């Protein structure tokens, strides 16, 4: 080839500035001519020279663009089959020797590491190049790395192919990585630029790791914190009705109990200090609030007994119990009393829960107080997006189911009552309630009386007040409200959340109960309001009116209803389960007999009853501890 | 005083600069292409190295075996020769 081409003429000697201008010899210049002519001639010579240069450059460009580049590309294409063949042979030898040979193909995976390794091994010159190139851009650095990596890979291949060095090369990438540190240690320079080289992939991977860790961290930490905080705070309704709830209930920590306590705490918190609420956090508030149902701190899905840090984070949403973590608590608080007094109620609850229609969430009364606080709560403890999404899902599902369940009933109730949907605050209804509903209430009160008589006998000394007619109930309810705020509220923590229907039914009884229970101040407000509402606007589901808008709210409302069940359970407190069931049946029948509004409410309550027993708490909860 | 030569030279210089920049671009592109080709061909080099290594190993083993065989045969031959020599 070279022979055919024109031999390249050797470069003329380098021009060197002449110290003596007089000695400068300009070729082709007529020294004999006059000075001006000489200058003119020199100018022309310069121009010609420039033209030559220009011409040469243009030729260079032409050659590059029209000959070299196409030739190179053709070469690239032409070597394609060779590369394919090489691949085959490489793999062939690899398999024959049972080794893995790092190649340039591995760049994508091995890229960073080999580059570093390479660089560390290579001379300082290489390192400097890498440095500059890396600065230019990641892409450029990549290329350079790749180029450099070729050499190391080949070196590795050589060594690797050697039988003795199989181990060395067998795991190219990892070994390299492992060695990188050593290499960097050896070459002082490497660390400084190594970081820059690593940056694209290594940095990303590190970030991902960190991110994952960070993500896990917060989720777990909060969950653990709340639980720990919870227990001390958790008041056992039975043992201590005190609002402070700081009392030591730790002594009995059965899982179920914890759940119950938590639930109760929640209810208690409504009335009592906001601070406690913030810590313990009621799921309801966030839900009612909006999309952020759960505070990070409280992880509803973690069974009380289990270590939150060990929580896998996987929730089986198919499990209805899991689906409503908070409700479970709610339901339990009511049952907590039962548990303490009579072990049976738990089993009953479970059965009832089964009785509930599968997706049906137990209805729960929302206390206006809670709503107001809910906002605070939500602000205090924004729920993690995870939980929020889960909640939203559940809320949607529930809202749909609820629509089936409630939509008809409520509408009917409203129509019959001709009452507008009740706003969240029930206090308003107190005034209105009595006049409108007195008649309707009489029946429920009567029912409640009946129930109570059967159920409450052991605990409540006087079912008498409930026996009074509906009108009496109204008065009693008012009184009750007043009383509740002071004395009885604490007792009713569980009852604080009872379903509207239940409350309606039990209003009269509650007044009587107040005295007997009269321990918890916390729930008093909510109860009063609810009761007032029940009396006044009973037919309208408190939440249906106020909170219906958001699916979350609905779910909350359901939760609230569970407490209602709890209230019922309270009434049952100490009563044999059989009696309670009978009472329930009685109540249900009577309710149906009553006006539609009552029937609706009762149905809702019935659902709740089922819900209560259905306790959403994961199966683990009961058994875990 | 206006120097026509200077003007012309300036134009020429401009052209030269333009051409040089073009050439630089072209060279860079060429380099890029070559780098890619080299990278792509690294596999070939690997394969070639492997083949070379393999051939060397084969050569070495062949020689070793041949040597061993030759040695053993040589011994045998020597023995035969000795025997034959003795016979003769």
XYZ file of N, CA, C and O in Angstrom, chain B:
352
model
N -2.751 54.792 5.381
C -2.464 54.237 4.060
C -3.027 52.835 3.975
O -2.843 51.991 4.831
N -3.695 52.599 2.938
C -4.372 51.322 2.802
C -3.475 50.339 2.081
O -2.946 50.624 1.008
N -3.353 49.206 2.705
C -2.479 48.211 2.118
C -3.322 47.099 1.513
O -3.920 46.303 2.223
N -3.391 47.025 0.193
C -4.200 45.992 -0.455
C -3.753 44.596 -0.059
O -4.555 43.675 0.095
N -2.489 44.442 0.112
C -1.970 43.120 0.477
C -2.484 42.667 1.826
O -2.894 41.516 1.991
N -2.488 43.626 2.748
C -2.933 43.280 4.099
C -4.378 42.793 4.061
O -4.757 41.819 4.712
N -5.174 43.513 3.253
C -6.585 43.115 3.146
C -6.706 41.667 2.658
O -7.412 40.855 3.233
N -6.001 41.437 1.610
C -6.074 40.114 1.018
C -5.582 39.039 1.971
O -6.169 37.955 2.088
N -4.536 39.390 2.650
C -3.986 38.426 3.602
C -4.968 38.149 4.739
O -5.082 37.013 5.211
N -5.652 39.207 5.134
C -6.633 39.015 6.210
C -7.697 38.026 5.776
O -8.081 37.111 6.521
N -8.169 38.226 4.534
C -9.193 37.294 4.034
C -8.649 35.872 4.022
O -9.316 34.909 4.427
N -7.433 35.782 3.552
C -6.839 34.448 3.499
C -6.725 33.822 4.880
O -7.040 32.641 5.084
N -6.303 34.635 5.814
C -6.178 34.117 7.183
C -7.528 33.637 7.704
O -7.638 32.593 8.357
N -8.527 34.409 7.387
C -9.857 34.014 7.837
C -10.224 32.639 7.283
O -10.711 31.762 7.997
N -9.990 32.521 5.989
C -10.298 31.230 5.368
C -9.526 30.102 6.035
O -10.051 29.011 6.280
N -8.273 30.425 6.290
C -7.440 29.382 6.896
C -8.004 28.956 8.242
O -8.099 27.766 8.560
N -8.392 29.965 9.000
C -8.930 29.643 10.329
C -10.162 28.764 10.193
O -10.347 27.761 10.899
N -10.985 29.162 9.235
C -12.207 28.364 9.056
C -11.874 26.926 8.684
O -12.434 25.964 9.224
N -10.953 26.806 7.768
C -10.584 25.462 7.337
C -9.999 24.651 8.473
O -10.292 23.451 8.605
N -9.165 25.309 9.251
C -8.552 24.559 10.357
C -9.604 24.074 11.343
O -9.549 22.944 11.834
N -10.551 24.956 11.604
C -11.589 24.536 12.554
C -12.362 23.340 11.996
O -12.671 22.376 12.710
N -12.628 23.428 10.689
C -13.324 22.298 10.064
C -12.509 21.033 10.193
O -13.037 19.953 10.534
N -11.237 21.183 9.916
C -10.378 20.003 9.998
C -10.361 19.452 11.404
O -10.393 18.227 11.603
N -10.308 20.353 12.359
C -10.308 19.881 13.744
C -11.566 19.075 14.036
O -11.516 17.998 14.639
N -12.672 19.631 13.601
C -13.936 18.910 13.805
C -13.863 17.509 13.211
O -14.217 16.515 13.838
N -13.375 17.527 11.980
C -13.325 16.247 11.289
C -12.422 15.269 12.015
O -12.745 14.080 12.138
N -11.342 15.771 12.496
C -10.403 14.881 13.193
C -11.043 14.333 14.464
O -10.886 13.152 14.803
N -11.756 15.216 15.139
C -12.419 14.750 16.359
C -13.409 13.631 16.039
O -13.472 12.613 16.737
N -14.149 13.855 14.988
C -15.129 12.838 14.623
C -14.429 11.528 14.289
O -14.860 10.442 14.686
N -13.360 11.707 13.564
C -12.603 10.515 13.194
C -12.124 9.782 14.435
O -12.206 8.543 14.522
N -11.643 10.559 15.373
C -11.171 9.939 16.610
C -12.300 9.178 17.292
O -12.115 8.067 17.779
N -13.420 9.826 17.307
C -14.567 9.186 17.951
C -14.876 7.855 17.281
O -15.063 6.834 17.949
N -14.897 7.917 15.952
C -15.189 6.687 15.214
C -14.159 5.620 15.536
O -14.503 4.447 15.773
N -12.916 6.034 15.545
C -11.867 5.061 15.793
C -11.992 4.473 17.186
O -11.792 3.272 17.382
N -12.321 5.341 18.117
C -12.476 4.827 19.485
C -13.567 3.773 19.530
O -13.407 2.708 20.137
N -14.665 4.114 18.889
C -15.759 3.141 18.899
C -15.330 1.835 18.267
O -15.638 0.749 18.760
N -14.613 1.985 17.171
C -14.179 0.762 16.488
C -13.264 -0.046 17.380
O -13.376 -1.269 17.489
N -12.370 0.675 18.030
C -11.450 -0.038 18.908
C -12.212 -0.759 20.012
O -11.932 -1.916 20.318
N -13.170 -0.040 20.568
C -13.921 -0.649 21.649
C -14.670 -1.882 21.134
O -14.716 -2.923 21.784
N -15.246 -1.685 19.967
C -16.005 -2.802 19.412
C -15.075 -3.970 19.122
O -15.450 -5.136 19.271
N -13.898 -3.632 18.726
C -12.972 -4.696 18.337
C -12.206 -5.290 19.501
O -11.414 -6.211 19.311
N -12.457 -4.743 20.668
C -11.726 -5.278 21.823
C -12.034 -6.761 21.977
O -11.180 -7.548 22.397
N -13.293 -7.081 21.622
C -13.663 -8.492 21.696
C -12.782 -9.326 20.790
O -12.372 -10.435 21.153
N -12.478 -8.764 19.645
C -11.618 -9.487 18.712
C -10.259 -9.700 19.326
O -9.668 -10.786 19.233
N -9.815 -8.648 19.964
C -8.497 -8.766 20.580
C -8.523 -9.837 21.657
O -7.592 -10.653 21.772
N -9.583 -9.809 22.421
C -9.696 -10.830 23.463
C -9.658 -12.225 22.857
O -8.928 -13.105 23.328
N -10.452 -12.350 21.819
C -10.508 -13.660 21.185
C -9.135 -14.044 20.651
O -8.691 -15.192 20.804
N -8.493 -13.069 20.083
C -7.172 -13.355 19.528
C -6.208 -13.759 20.627
O -5.420 -14.709 20.480
N -6.284 -13.039 21.734
C -5.411 -13.378 22.858
C -5.695 -14.789 23.351
O -4.773 -15.568 23.628
N -6.984 -15.048 23.460
C -7.351 -16.385 23.928
C -6.811 -17.438 22.979
O -6.247 -18.456 23.408
N -7.006 -17.174 21.712
C -6.551 -18.157 20.719
C -5.053 -18.327 20.809
O -4.530 -19.453 20.770
N -4.386 -17.214 20.977
C -2.933 -17.301 21.075
C -2.526 -18.117 22.284
O -1.651 -19.000 22.209
N -3.199 -17.777 23.410
C -2.871 -18.509 24.637
C -3.125 -19.997 24.440
O -2.305 -20.844 24.818
N -4.250 -20.233 23.844
C -4.618 -21.623 23.654
C -3.587 -22.326 22.785
O -3.153 -23.447 23.084
N -3.249 -21.643 21.737
C -2.277 -22.254 20.822
C -0.958 -22.498 21.530
O -0.324 -23.544 21.373
N -0.582 -21.514 22.341
C 0.675 -21.683 23.082
C 0.600 -22.897 23.987
O 1.533 -23.716 24.060
N -0.533 -22.948 24.687
C -0.679 -24.083 25.607
C -0.635 -25.399 24.856
O 0.039 -26.357 25.273
N -1.357 -25.414 23.753
C -1.370 -26.651 22.962
C 0.032 -26.987 22.494
O 0.490 -28.143 22.579
N 0.680 -25.956 22.031
C 2.040 -26.164 21.539
C 2.915 -26.740 22.635
O 3.652 -27.712 22.438
N 2.752 -26.073 23.808
C 3.608 -26.510 24.919
C 3.316 -27.958 25.294
O 4.221 -28.787 25.453
N 2.031 -28.237 25.388
C 1.686 -29.605 25.785
C 2.119 -30.610 24.732
O 2.586 -31.709 25.063
N 1.922 -30.209 23.497
C 2.328 -31.129 22.426
C 3.813 -31.403 22.502
O 4.260 -32.556 22.439
N 4.515 -30.315 22.687
C 5.968 -30.508 22.757
C 6.335 -31.396 23.929
O 7.205 -32.266 23.820
N 5.609 -31.099 25.052
C 5.936 -31.894 26.243
C 5.659 -33.368 25.982
O 6.494 -34.236 26.263
N 4.463 -33.610 25.443
C 4.137 -35.019 25.176
C 5.098 -35.613 24.155
O 5.575 -36.750 24.302
N 5.333 -34.819 23.132
C 6.240 -35.319 22.106
C 7.602 -35.620 22.706
O 8.224 -36.669 22.442
N 7.999 -34.664 23.551
C 9.301 -34.877 24.200
C 9.286 -36.143 25.029
O 10.221 -36.956 24.994
N 8.162 -36.274 25.796
C 8.087 -37.452 26.660
C 8.083 -38.718 25.817
O 8.817 -39.682 26.093
N 7.251 -38.666 24.785
C 7.183 -39.846 23.918
C 8.535 -40.119 23.286
O 9.018 -41.264 23.249
N 9.086 -39.017 22.819
C 10.390 -39.181 22.162
C 11.401 -39.759 23.140
O 12.193 -40.639 22.805
N 11.312 -39.217 24.365
C 12.268 -39.696 25.371
C 12.055 -41.194 25.612
O 13.013 -41.982 25.592
N 10.752 -41.515 25.811
C 10.487 -42.924 26.093
C 10.880 -43.787 24.894
O 11.526 -44.833 25.038
N 10.494 -43.276 23.735
C 10.857 -44.048 22.533
C 12.364 -44.113 22.370
O 12.919 -45.146 21.996
N 12.943 -42.949 22.661
C 14.406 -42.903 22.546
C 15.034 -43.947 23.451
O 15.945 -44.677 23.072
N 14.459 -43.996 24.683
C 15.001 -44.987 25.605
C 14.820 -46.380 25.023
O 15.735 -47.203 25.000
N 13.562 -46.550 24.502
C 13.314 -47.870 23.932
C 14.270 -48.154 22.759
O 14.876 -49.224 22.641
N 14.348 -47.114 21.926
C 15.228 -47.284 20.768
C 16.653 -47.577 21.205
O 17.334 -48.454 20.664
N 17.010 -46.794 22.215
C 18.386 -47.016 22.685
C 18.556 -48.456 23.147
O 19.551 -49.128 22.823
N 17.519 -48.860 23.893
C 17.586 -50.224 24.390
C 17.652 -51.206 23.231
O 18.492 -52.137 23.196
N 16.770 -50.920 22.236
C 16.780 -51.807 21.072
C 18.133 -51.745 20.373
O 18.712 -52.780 19.983
N 18.564 -50.476 20.247
C 19.852 -50.319 19.561
C 20.941 -51.081 20.314
O 21.794 -51.746 19.711
N 20.824 -50.872 21.651
C 21.848 -51.569 22.440
C 21.779 -53.085 22.198
O 22.795 -53.764 21.979
N 20.484 -53.487 22.221
C 20.300 -54.928 22.021
C 20.832 -55.371 20.656
O 21.598 -56.349 20.526
N 20.401 -54.551 19.687
C 20.838 -54.904 18.328
C 22.369 -54.811 18.201
O 23.022 -55.662 17.589
N 22.849 -53.711 18.833
C 24.301 -53.501 18.774
C 25.019 -54.704 19.419
O 26.014 -55.218 18.902
N 24.372 -55.102 20.556
C 25.015 -56.215 21.241
C 24.962 -57.464 20.383
O 25.923 -58.242 20.280
N 23.765 -57.577 19.729
C 23.635 -58.745 18.877
C 24.675 -58.712 17.770
O 25.268 -59.723 17.432
N 24.701 -57.468 17.217
C 25.668 -57.377 16.140
C 27.055 -57.551 16.707
O 27.944 -57.989 16.050
